[in-house]
Short mmCIF file of C-alpha atoms in Angstrom, two decimals:
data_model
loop_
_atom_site.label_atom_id
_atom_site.label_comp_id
_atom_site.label_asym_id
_atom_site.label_seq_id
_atom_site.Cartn_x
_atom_site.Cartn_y
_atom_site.Cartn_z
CA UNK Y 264 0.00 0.00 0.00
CA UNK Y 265 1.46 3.19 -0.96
CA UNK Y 266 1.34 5.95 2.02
CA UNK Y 267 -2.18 7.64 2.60
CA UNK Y 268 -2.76 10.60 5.14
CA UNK Y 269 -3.86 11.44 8.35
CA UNK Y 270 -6.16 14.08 8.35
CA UNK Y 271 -7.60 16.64 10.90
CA UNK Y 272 -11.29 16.93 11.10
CA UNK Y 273 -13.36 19.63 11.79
CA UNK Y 274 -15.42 19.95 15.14
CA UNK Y 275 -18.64 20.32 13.27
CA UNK Y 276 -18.08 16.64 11.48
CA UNK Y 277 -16.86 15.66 14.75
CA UNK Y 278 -20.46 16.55 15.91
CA UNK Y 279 -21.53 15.03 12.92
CA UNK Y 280 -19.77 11.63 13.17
CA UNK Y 281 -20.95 11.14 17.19
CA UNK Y 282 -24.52 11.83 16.16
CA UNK Y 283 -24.65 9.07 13.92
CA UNK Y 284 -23.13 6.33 16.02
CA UNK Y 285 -24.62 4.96 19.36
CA UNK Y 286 -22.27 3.20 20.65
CA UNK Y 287 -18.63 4.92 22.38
CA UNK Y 288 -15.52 4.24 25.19
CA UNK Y 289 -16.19 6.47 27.55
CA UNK Y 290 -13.01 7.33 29.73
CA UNK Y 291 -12.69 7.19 33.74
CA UNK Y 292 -10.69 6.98 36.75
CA UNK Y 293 -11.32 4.28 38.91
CA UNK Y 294 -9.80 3.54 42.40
CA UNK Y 295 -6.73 4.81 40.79
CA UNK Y 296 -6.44 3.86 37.37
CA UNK Y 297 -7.94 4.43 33.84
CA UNK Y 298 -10.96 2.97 32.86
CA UNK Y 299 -12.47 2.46 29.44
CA UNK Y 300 -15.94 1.06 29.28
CA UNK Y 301 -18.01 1.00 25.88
CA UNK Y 302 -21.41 2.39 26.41
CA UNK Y 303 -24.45 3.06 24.34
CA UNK Y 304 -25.22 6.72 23.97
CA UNK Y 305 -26.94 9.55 22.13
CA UNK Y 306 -27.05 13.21 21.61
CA UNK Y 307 -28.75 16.27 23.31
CA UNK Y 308 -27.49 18.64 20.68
CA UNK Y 309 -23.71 18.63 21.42
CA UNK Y 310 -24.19 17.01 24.67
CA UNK Y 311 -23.34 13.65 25.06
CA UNK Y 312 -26.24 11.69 27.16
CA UNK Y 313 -25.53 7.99 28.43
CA UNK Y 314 -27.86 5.53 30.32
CA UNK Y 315 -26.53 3.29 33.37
CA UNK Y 316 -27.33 1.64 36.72
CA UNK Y 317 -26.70 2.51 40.19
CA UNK Y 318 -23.27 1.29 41.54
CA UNK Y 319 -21.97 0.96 38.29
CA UNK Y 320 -18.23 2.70 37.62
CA UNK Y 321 -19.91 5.23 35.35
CA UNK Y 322 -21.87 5.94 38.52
CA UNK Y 323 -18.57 7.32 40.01
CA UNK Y 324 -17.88 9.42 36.81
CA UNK Y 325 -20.58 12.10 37.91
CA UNK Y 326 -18.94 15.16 38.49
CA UNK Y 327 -15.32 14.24 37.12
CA UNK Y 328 -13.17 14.75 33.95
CA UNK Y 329 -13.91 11.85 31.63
CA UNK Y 330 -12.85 11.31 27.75
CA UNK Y 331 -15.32 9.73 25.27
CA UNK Y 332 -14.21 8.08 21.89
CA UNK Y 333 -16.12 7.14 19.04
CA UNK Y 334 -13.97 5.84 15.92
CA UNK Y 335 -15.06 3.79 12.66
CA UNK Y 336 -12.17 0.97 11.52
CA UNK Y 337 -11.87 -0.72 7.94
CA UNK Y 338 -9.04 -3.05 8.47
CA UNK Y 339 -9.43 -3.84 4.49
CA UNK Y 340 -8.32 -0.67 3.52
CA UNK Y 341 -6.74 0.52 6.67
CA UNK Y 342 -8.58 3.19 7.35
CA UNK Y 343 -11.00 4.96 9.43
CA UNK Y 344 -12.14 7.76 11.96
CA UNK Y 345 -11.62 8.85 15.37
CA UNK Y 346 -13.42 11.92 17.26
CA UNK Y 347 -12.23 12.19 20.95
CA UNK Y 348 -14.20 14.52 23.32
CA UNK Y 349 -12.79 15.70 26.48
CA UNK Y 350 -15.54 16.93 28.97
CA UNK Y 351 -17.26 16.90 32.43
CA UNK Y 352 -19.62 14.11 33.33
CA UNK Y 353 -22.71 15.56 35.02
CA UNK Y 354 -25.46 13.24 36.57
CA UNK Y 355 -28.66 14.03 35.51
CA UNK Y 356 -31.63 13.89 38.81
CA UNK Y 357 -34.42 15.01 40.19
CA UNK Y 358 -32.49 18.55 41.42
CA UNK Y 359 -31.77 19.65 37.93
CA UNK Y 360 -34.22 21.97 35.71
CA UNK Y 361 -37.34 19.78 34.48
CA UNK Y 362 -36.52 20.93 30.45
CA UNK Y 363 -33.00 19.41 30.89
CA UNK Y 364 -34.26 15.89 32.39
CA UNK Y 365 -36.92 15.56 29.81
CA UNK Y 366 -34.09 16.20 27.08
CA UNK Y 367 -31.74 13.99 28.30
CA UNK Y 368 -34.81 11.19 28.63
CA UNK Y 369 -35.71 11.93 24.88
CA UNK Y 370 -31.94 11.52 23.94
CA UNK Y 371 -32.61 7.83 22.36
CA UNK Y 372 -30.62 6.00 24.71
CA UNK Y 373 -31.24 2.52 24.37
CA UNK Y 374 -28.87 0.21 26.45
CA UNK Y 375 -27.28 -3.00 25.13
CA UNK Y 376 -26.60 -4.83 28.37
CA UNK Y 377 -29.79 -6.20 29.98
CA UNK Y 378 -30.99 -4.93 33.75
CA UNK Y 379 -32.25 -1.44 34.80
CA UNK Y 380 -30.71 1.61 33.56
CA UNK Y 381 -31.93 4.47 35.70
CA UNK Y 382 -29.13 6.57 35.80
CA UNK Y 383 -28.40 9.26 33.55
CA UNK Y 384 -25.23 11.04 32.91
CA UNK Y 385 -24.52 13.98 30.19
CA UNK Y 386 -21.14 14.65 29.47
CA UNK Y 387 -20.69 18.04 28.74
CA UNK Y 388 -17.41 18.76 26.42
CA UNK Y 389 -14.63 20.96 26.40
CA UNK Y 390 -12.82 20.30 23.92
CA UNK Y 391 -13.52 18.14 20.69
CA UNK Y 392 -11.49 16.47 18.35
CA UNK Y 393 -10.43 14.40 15.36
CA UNK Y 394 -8.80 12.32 12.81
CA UNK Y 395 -8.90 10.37 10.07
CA UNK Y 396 -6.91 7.98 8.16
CA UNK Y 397 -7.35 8.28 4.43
CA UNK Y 398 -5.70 5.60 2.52
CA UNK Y 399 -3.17 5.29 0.09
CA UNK Y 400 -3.20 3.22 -3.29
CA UNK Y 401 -3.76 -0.64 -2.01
CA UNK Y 402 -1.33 -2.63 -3.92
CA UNK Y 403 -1.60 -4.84 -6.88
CA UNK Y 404 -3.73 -7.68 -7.04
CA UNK Y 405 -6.05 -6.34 -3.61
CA UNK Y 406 -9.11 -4.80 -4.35
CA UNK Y 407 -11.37 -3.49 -1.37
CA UNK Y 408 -14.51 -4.20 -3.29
CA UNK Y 409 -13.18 -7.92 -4.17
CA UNK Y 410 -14.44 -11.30 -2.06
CA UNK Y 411 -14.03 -14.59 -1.58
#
């Protein structure tokens, strides 16, 4: 494969790319160390809303600096996307306004894992960004499009 390029996206296609996925890595400390947990999300505008249950690590993210990744891999081609946000995680409860819990309810979140997923967190960013691979000429004799 002859070289392709790494590429700087935008923050509005960042936007963009995290509303049309649902499911991220969202980015803690734990008792000490890093934690990276995929999650199913969706979007309150360029908010970031994710579903969980009590006791759960996420539960502990409330109120701290977390990271959240969302990326798109073809391993054919060897390319793909990343957007990283960096932000503060906020639980969502009965003390915030009543608008902001009824958006973050009508965010779409529909969790994966099976059991109760009362919990709500919103992760509020600071600073967005991302990448992408674009890449080169595959060599001869590969086609992306081909198949066994």
């Amino acid at each position: 494969m002859t070289s392709g390029s790494l590429d700087v996206i935008d923050v509005g296609e960042c936007y963009e790319l995290l509303a049309s996925h649902e499911v991220g890595r969202i980015g803690v400390n734990a008792e000490h160390f890093p934690l990276i947990i995929p999650v199913n999300y969706g979007m309150d505008g360029r908010t970031i809303v994710i579903r969980t249950h009590p006791g759960t690590t996420l539960t502990a993210a409330a109120h701290a600096n977390v990271t959240f990744e969302v990326d798109e891999i073809d391993r054919t081609t060897r390319s793909g996307w990343s957007v990283l946000v960096r932000g503060l995680a906020e639980e969502v409860g009965a003390e915030h306004r009543a608008d902001l819990v009824a958006r973050t309810h009508a965010a779409g979140v529909a969790p994966w894992a099976p059991g109760e997923h009362g919990n709500w967190l919103r992760i509020i960013p600071q600073e967005v960004t991302g990448r992408r691979i674009v890449p080169g000429r595959l060599p001869w004799g590969v086609d992306e499009r081909a198949y066994l």
